[in-house]
Coordinates of C-alpha atoms in Angstrom, one line a residue:
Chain A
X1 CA 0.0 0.0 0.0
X2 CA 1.5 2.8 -1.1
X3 CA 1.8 6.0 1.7
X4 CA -1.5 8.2 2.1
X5 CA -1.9 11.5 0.7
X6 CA -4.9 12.3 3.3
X7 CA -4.6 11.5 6.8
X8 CA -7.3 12.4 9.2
X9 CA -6.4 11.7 13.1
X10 CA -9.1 11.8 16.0
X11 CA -11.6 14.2 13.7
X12 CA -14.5 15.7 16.0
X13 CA -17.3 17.8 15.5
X14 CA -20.7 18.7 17.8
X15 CA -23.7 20.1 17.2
X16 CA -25.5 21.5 20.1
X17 CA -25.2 18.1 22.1
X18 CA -25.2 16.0 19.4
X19 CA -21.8 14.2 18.4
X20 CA -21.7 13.8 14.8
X21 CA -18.5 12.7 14.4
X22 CA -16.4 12.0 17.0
X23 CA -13.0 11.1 16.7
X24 CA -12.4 9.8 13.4
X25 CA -9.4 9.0 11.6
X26 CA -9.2 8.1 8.3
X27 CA -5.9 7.3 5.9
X28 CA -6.7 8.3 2.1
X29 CA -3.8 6.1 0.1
X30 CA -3.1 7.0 -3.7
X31 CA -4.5 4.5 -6.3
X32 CA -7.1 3.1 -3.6
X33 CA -11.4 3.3 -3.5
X34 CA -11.9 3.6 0.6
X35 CA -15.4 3.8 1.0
X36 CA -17.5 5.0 4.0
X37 CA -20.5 2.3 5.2
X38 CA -22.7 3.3 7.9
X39 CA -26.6 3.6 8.5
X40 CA -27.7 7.5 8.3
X41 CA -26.5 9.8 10.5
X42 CA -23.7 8.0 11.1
X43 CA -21.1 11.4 10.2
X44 CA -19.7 10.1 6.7
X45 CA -21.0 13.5 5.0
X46 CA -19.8 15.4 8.2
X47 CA -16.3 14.1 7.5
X48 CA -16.4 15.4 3.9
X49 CA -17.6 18.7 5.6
X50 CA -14.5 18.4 8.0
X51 CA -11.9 17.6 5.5
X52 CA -12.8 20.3 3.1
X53 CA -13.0 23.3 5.2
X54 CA -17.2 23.6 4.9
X55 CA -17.3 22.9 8.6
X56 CA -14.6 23.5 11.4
X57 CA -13.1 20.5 13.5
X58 CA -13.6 20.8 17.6
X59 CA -10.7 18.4 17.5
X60 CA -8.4 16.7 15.5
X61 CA -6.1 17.1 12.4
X62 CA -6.2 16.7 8.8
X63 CA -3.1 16.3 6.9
X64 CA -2.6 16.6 3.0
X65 CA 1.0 15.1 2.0
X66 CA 2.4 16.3 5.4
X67 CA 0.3 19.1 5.4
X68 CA -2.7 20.8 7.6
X69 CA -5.5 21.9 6.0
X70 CA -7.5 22.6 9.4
X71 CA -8.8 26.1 9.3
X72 CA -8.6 26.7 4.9
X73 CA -11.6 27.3 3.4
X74 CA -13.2 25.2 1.2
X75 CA -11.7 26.6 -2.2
X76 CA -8.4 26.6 -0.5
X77 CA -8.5 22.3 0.1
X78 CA -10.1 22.4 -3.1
X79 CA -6.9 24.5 -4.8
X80 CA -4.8 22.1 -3.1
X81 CA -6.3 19.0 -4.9
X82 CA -9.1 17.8 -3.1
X83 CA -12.5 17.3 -5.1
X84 CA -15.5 16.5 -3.8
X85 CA -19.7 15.6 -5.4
X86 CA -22.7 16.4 -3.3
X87 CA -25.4 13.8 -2.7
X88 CA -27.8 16.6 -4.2
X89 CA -25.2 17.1 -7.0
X90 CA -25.4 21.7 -6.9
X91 CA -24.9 21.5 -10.3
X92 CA -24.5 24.9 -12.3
X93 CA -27.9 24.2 -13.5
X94 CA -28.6 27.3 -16.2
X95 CA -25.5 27.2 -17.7
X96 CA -24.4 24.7 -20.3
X97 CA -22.8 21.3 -19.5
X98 CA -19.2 22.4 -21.4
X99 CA -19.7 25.2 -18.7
X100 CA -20.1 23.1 -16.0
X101 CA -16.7 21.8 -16.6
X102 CA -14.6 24.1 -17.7
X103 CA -16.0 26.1 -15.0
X104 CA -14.0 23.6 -13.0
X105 CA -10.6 24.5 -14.7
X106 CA -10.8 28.0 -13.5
X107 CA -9.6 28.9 -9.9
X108 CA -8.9 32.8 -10.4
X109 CA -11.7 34.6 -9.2
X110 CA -10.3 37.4 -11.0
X111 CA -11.3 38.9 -14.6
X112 CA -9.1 36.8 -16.4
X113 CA -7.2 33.7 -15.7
X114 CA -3.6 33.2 -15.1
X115 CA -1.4 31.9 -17.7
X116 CA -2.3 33.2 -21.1
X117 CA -3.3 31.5 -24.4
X118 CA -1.2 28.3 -23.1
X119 CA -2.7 27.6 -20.4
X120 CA -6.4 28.2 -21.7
X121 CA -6.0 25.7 -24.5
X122 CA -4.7 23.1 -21.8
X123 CA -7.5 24.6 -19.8
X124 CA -10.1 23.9 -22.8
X125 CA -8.5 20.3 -23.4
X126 CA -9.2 19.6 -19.8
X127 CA -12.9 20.2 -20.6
X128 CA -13.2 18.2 -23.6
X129 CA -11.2 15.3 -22.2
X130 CA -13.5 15.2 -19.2
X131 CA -16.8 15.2 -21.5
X132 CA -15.4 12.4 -23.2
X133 CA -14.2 10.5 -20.7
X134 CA -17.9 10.7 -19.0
X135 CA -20.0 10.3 -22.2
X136 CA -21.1 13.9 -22.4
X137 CA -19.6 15.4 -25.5
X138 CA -22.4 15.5 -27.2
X139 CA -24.9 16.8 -24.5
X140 CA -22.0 19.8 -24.5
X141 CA -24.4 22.5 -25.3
X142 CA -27.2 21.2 -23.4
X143 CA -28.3 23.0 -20.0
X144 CA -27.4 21.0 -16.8
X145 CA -31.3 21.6 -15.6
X146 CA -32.3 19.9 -18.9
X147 CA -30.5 16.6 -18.4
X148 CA -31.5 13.0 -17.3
X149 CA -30.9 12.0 -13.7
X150 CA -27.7 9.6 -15.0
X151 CA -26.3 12.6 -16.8
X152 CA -26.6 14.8 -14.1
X153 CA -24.7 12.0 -12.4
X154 CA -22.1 12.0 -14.8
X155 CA -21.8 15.8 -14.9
X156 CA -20.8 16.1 -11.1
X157 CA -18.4 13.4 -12.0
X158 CA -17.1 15.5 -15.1
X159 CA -16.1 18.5 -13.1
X160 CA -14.5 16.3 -10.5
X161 CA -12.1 14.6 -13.8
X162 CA -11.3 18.3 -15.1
X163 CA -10.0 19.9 -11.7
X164 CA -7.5 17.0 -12.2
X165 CA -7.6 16.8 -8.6
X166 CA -5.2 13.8 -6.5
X167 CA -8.1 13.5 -4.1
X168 CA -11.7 12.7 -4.7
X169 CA -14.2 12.7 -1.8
X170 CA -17.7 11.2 -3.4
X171 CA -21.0 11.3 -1.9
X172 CA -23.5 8.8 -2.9
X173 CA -22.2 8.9 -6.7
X174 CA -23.4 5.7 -7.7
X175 CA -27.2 6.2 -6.4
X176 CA -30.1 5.9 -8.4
X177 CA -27.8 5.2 -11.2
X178 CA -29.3 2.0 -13.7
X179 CA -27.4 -1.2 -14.1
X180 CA -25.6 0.0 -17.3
X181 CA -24.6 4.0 -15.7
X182 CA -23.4 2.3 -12.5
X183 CA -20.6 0.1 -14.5
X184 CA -19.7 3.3 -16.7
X185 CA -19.7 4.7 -13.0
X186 CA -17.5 1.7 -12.3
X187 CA -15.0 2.1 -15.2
X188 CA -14.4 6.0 -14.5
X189 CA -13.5 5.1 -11.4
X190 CA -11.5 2.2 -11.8
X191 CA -9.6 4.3 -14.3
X192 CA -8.7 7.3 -12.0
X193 CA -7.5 4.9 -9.6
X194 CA -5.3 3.1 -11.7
X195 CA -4.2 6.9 -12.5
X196 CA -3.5 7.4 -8.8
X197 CA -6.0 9.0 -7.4
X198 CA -7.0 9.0 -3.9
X199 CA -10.8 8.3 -3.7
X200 CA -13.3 8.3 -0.8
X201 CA -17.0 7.3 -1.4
X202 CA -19.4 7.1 0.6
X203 CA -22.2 4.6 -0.6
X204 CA -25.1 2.7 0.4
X205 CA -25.3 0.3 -2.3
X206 CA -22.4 -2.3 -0.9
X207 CA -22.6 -4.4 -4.5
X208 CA -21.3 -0.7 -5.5
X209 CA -18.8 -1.2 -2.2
X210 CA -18.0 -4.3 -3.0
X211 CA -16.8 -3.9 -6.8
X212 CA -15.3 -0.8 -6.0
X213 CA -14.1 -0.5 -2.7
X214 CA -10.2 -1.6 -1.6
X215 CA -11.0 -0.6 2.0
X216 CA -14.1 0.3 4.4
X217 CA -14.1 2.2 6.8
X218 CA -17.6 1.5 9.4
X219 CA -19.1 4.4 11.0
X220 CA -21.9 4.6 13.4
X221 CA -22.9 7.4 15.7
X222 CA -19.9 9.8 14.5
X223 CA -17.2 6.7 15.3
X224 CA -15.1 4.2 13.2
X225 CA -16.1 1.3 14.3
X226 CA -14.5 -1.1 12.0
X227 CA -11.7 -0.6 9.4
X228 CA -11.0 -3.2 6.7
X229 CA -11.1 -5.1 3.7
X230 CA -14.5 -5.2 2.2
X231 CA -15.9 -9.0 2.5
X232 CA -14.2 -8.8 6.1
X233 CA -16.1 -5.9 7.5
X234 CA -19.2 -6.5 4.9
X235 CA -19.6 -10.3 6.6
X236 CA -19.4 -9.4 10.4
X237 CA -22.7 -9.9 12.1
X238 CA -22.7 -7.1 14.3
X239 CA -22.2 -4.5 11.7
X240 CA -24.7 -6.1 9.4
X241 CA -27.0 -5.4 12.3
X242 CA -26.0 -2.2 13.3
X243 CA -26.5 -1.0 9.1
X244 CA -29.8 -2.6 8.7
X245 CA -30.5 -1.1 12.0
X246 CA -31.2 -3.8 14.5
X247 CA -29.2 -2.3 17.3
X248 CA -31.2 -4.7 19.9
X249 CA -29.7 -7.8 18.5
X250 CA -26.0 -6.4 17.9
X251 CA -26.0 -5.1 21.3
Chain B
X1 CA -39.7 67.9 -29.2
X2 CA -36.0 67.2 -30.5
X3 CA -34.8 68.4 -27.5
X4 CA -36.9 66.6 -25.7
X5 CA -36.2 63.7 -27.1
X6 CA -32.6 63.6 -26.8
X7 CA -33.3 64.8 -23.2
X8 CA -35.1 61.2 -22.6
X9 CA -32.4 59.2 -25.0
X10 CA -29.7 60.4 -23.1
X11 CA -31.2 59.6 -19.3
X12 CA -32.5 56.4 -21.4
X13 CA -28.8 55.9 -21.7
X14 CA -27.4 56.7 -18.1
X15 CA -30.1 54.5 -16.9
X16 CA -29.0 51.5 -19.3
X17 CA -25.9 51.9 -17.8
X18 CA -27.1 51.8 -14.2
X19 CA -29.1 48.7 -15.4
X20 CA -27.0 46.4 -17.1
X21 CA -24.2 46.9 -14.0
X22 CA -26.9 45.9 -11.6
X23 CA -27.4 42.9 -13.8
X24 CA -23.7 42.1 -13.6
X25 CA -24.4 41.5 -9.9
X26 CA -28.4 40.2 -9.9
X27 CA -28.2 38.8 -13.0
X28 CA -25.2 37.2 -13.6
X29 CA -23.6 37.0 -9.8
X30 CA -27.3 36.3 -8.1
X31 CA -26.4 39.1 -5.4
X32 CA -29.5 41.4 -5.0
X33 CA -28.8 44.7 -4.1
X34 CA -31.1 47.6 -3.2
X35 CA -28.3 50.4 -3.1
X36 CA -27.4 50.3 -6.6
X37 CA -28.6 54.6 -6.3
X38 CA -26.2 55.1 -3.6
X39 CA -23.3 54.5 -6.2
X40 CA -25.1 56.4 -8.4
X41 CA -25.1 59.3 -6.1
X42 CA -21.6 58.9 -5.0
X43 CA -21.1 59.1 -8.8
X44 CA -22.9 62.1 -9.4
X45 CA -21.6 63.6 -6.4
X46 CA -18.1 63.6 -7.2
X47 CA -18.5 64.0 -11.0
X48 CA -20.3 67.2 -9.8
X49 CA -17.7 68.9 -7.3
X50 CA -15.0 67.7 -10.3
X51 CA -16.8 69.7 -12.6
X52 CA -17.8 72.2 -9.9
X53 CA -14.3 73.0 -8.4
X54 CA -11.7 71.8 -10.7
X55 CA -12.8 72.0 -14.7
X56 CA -16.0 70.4 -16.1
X57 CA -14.4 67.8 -18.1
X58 CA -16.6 65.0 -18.7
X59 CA -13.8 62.0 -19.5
X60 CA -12.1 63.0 -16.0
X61 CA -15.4 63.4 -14.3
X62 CA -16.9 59.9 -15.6
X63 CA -13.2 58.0 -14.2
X64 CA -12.6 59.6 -10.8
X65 CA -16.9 59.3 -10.1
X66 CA -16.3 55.4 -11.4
X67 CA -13.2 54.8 -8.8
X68 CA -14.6 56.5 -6.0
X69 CA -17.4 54.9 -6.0
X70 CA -15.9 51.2 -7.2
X71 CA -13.7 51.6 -4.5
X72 CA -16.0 52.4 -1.8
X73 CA -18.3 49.3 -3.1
X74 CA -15.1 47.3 -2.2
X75 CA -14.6 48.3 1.0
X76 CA -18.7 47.8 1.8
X77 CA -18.7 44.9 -0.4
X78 CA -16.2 42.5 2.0
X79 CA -17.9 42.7 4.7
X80 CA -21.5 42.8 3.6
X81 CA -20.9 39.8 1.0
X82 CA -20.1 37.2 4.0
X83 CA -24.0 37.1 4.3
X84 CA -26.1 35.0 1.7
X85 CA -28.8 36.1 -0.1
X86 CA -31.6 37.3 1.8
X87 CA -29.8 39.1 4.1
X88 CA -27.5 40.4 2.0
X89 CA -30.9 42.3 0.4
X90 CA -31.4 43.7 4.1
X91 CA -27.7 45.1 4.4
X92 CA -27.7 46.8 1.1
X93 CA -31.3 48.3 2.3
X94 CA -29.6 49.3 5.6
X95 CA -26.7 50.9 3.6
X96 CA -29.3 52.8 0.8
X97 CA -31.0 54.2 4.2
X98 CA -27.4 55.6 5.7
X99 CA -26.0 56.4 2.4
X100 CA -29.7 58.5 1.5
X101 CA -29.2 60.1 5.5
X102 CA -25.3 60.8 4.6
X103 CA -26.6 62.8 1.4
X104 CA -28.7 65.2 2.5
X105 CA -26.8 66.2 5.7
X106 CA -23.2 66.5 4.4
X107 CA -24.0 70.1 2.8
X108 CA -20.1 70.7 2.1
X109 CA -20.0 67.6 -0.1
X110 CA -23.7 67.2 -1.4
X111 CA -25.1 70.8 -0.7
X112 CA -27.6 68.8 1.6
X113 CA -31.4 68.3 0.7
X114 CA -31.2 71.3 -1.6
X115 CA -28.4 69.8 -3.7
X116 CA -25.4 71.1 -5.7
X117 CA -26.6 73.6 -8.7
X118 CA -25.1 75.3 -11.2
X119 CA -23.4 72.2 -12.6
X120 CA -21.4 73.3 -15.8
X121 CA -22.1 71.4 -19.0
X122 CA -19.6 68.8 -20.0
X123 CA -16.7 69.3 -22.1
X124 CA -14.2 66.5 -23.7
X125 CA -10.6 68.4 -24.2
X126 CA -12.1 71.7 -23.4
X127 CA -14.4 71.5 -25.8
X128 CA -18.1 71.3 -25.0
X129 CA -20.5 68.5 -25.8
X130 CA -23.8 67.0 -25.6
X131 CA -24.7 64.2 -22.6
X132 CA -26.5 62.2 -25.2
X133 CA -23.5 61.3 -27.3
X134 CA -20.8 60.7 -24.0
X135 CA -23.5 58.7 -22.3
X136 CA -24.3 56.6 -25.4
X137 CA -20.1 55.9 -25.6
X138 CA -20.0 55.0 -21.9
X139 CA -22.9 53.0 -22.3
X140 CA -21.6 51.2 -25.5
X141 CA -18.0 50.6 -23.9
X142 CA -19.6 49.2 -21.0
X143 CA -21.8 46.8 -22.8
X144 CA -18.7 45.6 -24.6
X145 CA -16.7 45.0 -21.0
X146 CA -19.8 43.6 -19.6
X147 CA -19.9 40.5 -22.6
X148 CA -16.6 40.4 -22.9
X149 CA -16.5 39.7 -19.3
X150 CA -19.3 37.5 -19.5
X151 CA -18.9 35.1 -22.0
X152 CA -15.3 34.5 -20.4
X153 CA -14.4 32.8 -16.9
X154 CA -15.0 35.2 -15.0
X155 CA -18.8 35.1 -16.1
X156 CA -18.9 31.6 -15.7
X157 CA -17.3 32.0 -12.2
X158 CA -20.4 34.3 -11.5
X159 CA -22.8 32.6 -13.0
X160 CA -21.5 29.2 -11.1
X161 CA -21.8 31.0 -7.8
X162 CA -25.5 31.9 -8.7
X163 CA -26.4 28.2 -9.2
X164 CA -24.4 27.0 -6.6
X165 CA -22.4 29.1 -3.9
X166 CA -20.8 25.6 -2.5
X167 CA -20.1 23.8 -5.1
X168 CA -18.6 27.0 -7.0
X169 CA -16.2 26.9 -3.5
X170 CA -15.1 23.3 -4.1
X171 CA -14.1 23.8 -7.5
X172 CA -11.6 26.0 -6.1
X173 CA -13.5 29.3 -6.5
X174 CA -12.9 32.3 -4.3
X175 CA -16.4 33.2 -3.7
X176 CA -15.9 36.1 -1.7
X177 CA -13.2 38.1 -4.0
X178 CA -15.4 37.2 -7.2
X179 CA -18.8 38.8 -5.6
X180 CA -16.7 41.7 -4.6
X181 CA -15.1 42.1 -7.9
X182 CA -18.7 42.0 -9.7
X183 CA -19.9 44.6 -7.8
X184 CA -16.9 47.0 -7.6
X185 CA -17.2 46.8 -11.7
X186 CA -21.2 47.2 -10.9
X187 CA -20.7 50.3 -8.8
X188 CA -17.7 51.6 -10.5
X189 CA -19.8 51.7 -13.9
X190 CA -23.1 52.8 -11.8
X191 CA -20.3 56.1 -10.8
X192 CA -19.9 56.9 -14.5
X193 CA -23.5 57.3 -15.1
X194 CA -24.0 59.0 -11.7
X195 CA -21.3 61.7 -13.0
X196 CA -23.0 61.9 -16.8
X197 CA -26.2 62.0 -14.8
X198 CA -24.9 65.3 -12.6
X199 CA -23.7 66.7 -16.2
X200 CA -26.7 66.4 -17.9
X201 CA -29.2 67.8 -15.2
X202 CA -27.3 70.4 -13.7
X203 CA -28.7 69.7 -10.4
X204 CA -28.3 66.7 -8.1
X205 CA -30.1 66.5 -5.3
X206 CA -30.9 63.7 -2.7
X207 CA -33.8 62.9 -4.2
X208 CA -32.2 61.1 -7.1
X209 CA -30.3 58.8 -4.9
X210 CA -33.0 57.3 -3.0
X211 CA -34.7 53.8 -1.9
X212 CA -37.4 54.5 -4.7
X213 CA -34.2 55.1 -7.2
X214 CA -32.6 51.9 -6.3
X215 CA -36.2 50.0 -6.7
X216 CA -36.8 51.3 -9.7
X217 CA -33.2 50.1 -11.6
X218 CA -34.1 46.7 -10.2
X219 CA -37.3 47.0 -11.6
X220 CA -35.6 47.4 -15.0
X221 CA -33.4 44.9 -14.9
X222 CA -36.1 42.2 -13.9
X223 CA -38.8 43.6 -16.5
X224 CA -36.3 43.3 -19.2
X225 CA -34.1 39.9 -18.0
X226 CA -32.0 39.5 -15.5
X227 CA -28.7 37.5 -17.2
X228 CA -29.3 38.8 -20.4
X229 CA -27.0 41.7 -22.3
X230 CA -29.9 43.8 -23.9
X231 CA -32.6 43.0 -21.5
X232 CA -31.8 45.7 -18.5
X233 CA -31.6 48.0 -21.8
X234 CA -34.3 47.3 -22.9
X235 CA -36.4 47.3 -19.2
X236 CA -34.7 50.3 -18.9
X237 CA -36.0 52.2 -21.9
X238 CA -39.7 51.4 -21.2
X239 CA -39.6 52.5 -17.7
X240 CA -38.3 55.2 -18.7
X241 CA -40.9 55.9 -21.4
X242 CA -43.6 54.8 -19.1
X243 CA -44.3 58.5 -17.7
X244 CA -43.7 60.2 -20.9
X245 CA -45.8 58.2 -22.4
X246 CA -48.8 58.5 -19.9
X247 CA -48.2 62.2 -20.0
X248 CA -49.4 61.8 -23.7
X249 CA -52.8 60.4 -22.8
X250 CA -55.5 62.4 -23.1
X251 CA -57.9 60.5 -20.6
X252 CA -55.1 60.7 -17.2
X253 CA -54.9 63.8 -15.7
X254 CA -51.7 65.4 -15.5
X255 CA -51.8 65.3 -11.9
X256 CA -52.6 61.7 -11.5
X257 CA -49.6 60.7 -14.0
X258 CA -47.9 59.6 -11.2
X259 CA -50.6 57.6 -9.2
X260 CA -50.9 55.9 -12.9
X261 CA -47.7 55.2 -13.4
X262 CA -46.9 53.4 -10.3
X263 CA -50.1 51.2 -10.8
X264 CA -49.0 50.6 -14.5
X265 CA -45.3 49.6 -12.5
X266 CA -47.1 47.3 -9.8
X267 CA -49.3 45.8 -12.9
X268 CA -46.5 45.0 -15.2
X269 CA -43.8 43.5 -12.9
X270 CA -46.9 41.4 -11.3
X271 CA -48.0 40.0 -14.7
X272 CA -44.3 39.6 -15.9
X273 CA -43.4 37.5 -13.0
X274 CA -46.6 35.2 -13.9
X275 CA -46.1 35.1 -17.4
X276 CA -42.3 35.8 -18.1
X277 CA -40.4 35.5 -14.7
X278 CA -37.5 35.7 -16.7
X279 CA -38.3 39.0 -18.1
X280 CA -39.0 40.8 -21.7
X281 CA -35.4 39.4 -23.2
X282 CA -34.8 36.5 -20.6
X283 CA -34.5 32.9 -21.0
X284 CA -37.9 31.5 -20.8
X285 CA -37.2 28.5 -19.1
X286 CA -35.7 30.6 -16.1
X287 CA -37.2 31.6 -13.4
X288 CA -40.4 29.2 -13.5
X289 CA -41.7 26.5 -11.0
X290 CA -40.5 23.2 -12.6
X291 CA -43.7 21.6 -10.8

């Protein structure tokens, strides 16, 4: 296993009384699919929130390649290579879907971008590279509100491929997705990981886990509870329990 | 009746201007702001005492009112931009009511509720010239900057915020520096036509400057299409025409124009947001319930 590029030690975050996530560490190797199981309100999209700077730690560190990024803001962890989806997608949804994504090549807030005519052709070949890659060069012009559910899908996964970020953090991508959109799902992902990226995904679908996932990581009531390979953690009783939600029999 | 009319063309103008900058930031960045008239004012303020105490040179005039009041956006802009939406509606009202307070007590600057007069007439290189054809070249340069602009990143960075504030953050987007920048150009060009505006009347007063002035350049910009490059143009134009025109019918009495015309406002922005919530030139998919 080669070293990880995110590592996340005793991460911990309230809410009024409420601990949503409560010490959680979490190693993010390059080249690997870790995903996060738990039933709802376990803290997996709380962790995304933590790692990217949408939400402030109580406690705990967050280290990318040797590196804290407690306390950025979110474009900051995003400028330093960490991507993330939302579950609810927030796509651009007026503008076209070539916007969407090139919209993801451009950091600068200011009137221009850095870098000249060089940089905006690699820029533009980014974009188009993306919309191949995810089947969507010839839905380019179309409006983001105007697409199907799978190719909204596919849009929040385009941006993701044309930051050409080393981290991915994905939430639910591969929900609601048919049989033959989840194994294009499968095949982009398969294909950044053999490039060496980093991914995290959190999923309920665990035949989605299963093909995908190198690791697990368990988490119930803001805790890891069980770190491993998949069939190890997907076949212990107790967690199968605890997911499905009978707490009376794990206990 | 010519001068009239290029009287009418050349506010139609200077309000075009004030309109498609407040689109910059309604239209394009999604930030709503009630004290576009406050720039204005600050605008036609300072073009005024340029013209007033220095030399009434209109090019000068137009780019000193346009930094001022760019600048000062800035400085209200950072703070007042770390609040979403809603609120950011109620701080820009806060700051029309202060800025409309400001104007008519700070004589030596404004000349207070009776305003600065005596305003000399504009002149380019010392030579004099006509509002109409200075505001129709500001408004022209601006509409250029504004596509340009627009069709580029930095309108995709805006328009990305308007959909989605977070997800325009995670991409790697400086949120905050981007709204500020779209309103400093907002402001900054809403100072030009606040110094043509002082050139062409003459007179500024307070009154010019107020809540009702800032309402009434949103109104435009809605009625003709927010996100669109013609549509503030065009909303501006008919709102503008709207009282001359009611002046023409026989039936109104001159001295319930104005009752009229605010009913014909109310009416018309009710039955556009019904009919075409994306305005006169807007996209007419925008804006509707998708139920």
């Amino acid at each position: 296993m080669s070293a990880p590029v995110l590592v996340c030690e005793g991460l911990s975050r309230s809410f009024g009384g409420v601990k949503a996530v409560a010490g959680v560490s979490l190693a993010l190797p390059a080249g690997q699919v870790t995903a996060l199981v738990g039933p709802n309100g376990a803290g997996k999209t709380t962790v995304f929130n933590l790692i990217t700077g949408n939400l402030r730690a109580d406690a705990g560190s967050a280290m990318l390649r040797g590196r804290s990024i407690m306390g950025l803001k979110p474009h900051q962890v995003a400028r330093m290579g960490v991507a993330r989806s939302f579950q609810d997608l927030r796509l651009f949804t007026h503008m076209s879907v070539r916007d969407n994504v090139q919209s993801a090549t451009e950091t600068s807030a200011w009137f221009w971008q850095p870098g000249g005519a060089a940089a905006r052709r690699a820029r533009e070949a980014a974009t188009e590279e993306a919309l191949a890659r995810t089947g969507l060069t010839d839905l380019a012009e179309a409006r983001a509100i105007d697409l199907a559910y799978a190719e909204r899908k596919f849009l929040s996964m385009a941006r993701i491929l044309a930051a050409r970020a080393g981290i991915w953090l994905l939430d639910e991508p591969a929900s609601g997705l048919d049989l033959a959109s989840r194994l294009r799902f499968g095949a982009l992902l398969k294909e950044a990981r053999a490039q060496g990226v980093a991914i995290c995904l959190i999923e309920h679908n665990l035949d989605v886990v299963t093909e995908l996932a190198d690791r697990i990581a368990f988490l119930d009531q803001g805790q890891v509870l069980a770190e491993g390979e998949p069939q190890a953690i997907l076949k212990d009783p107790k967690l199968a329990a605890i997911y499905f939600g009978d707490r009376g029999e794990a206990a | 009746m010519i001068a009239y009319l290029t009287n009418l063309a050349a506010l139609a103008a200077i309000f075009g201007i004030l309109a498609s900058t407040l689109n910059v930031a309604v239209g394009y960045a999604g930030i709503f702001s009630v004290a576009h008239a406050v720039f204005f004012g600050v605008g036609a303020y300072a073009g005024a005492q340029i013209a007033l105490v220095l030399v009434p040179d209109a090019l000068l005039a137009m780019l000193v009112a346009g930094l001022i009041s760019g600048a000062l956006s800035l400085c209200l802009a950072l703070p007042a931009l770390r609040v979403r939406g809603e609120y950011f509606v109620a701080a820009s009202l806060g700051l029309q009511m202060m800025a409309t307070t400001l104007f008519s007590e700070w004589k030596s600057v404004t000349g207070g509720i009776g305003g600065l007069t005596g305003i000399p007439r504009p002149h380019v290189f010392g030579v004099e010239v006509g509002t109409l054809p200075l505001a129709l070249a500001a408004l022209g340069l601006i509409l250029l900057a504004t596509a340009a602009l627009m069709r580029g990143a930095f309108g995709r960075t805006l328009r990305s915020i308007r959909d989605a504030e977070s997800a325009a953050e995670a991409l790697g987007k400086n949120v905050a520096a981007a709204k500020a920048l779209a309103v400093a150009f907002a402001c900054a060009g809403a100072g030009v036509a606040g110094a043509l505006f002082a050139l062409h009347m003459q007179f500024v007063n307070v009154e010019s400057f107020n809540l009702d002035q800032s309402v009434l350049i949103m109104a435009m910009v809605i009625i003709g299409g927010t996100g669109t490059l013609l549509g503030p143009l065009v909303g501006a134009v008919i709102l503008l025409s709207l009282p001359a025109g009611l002046a023409f019918l026989p039936f109104i009495p001159a001295t319930e124009v104005g009752a009229v015309q605010q009913m014909v406002y109310g009416l018309a922005m009710t039955l556009l947001m019904i009919f075409r919530p994306a305005g006169l030139v807007g996209d007419l998919s925008r804006g509707k319930s998708m139920a």
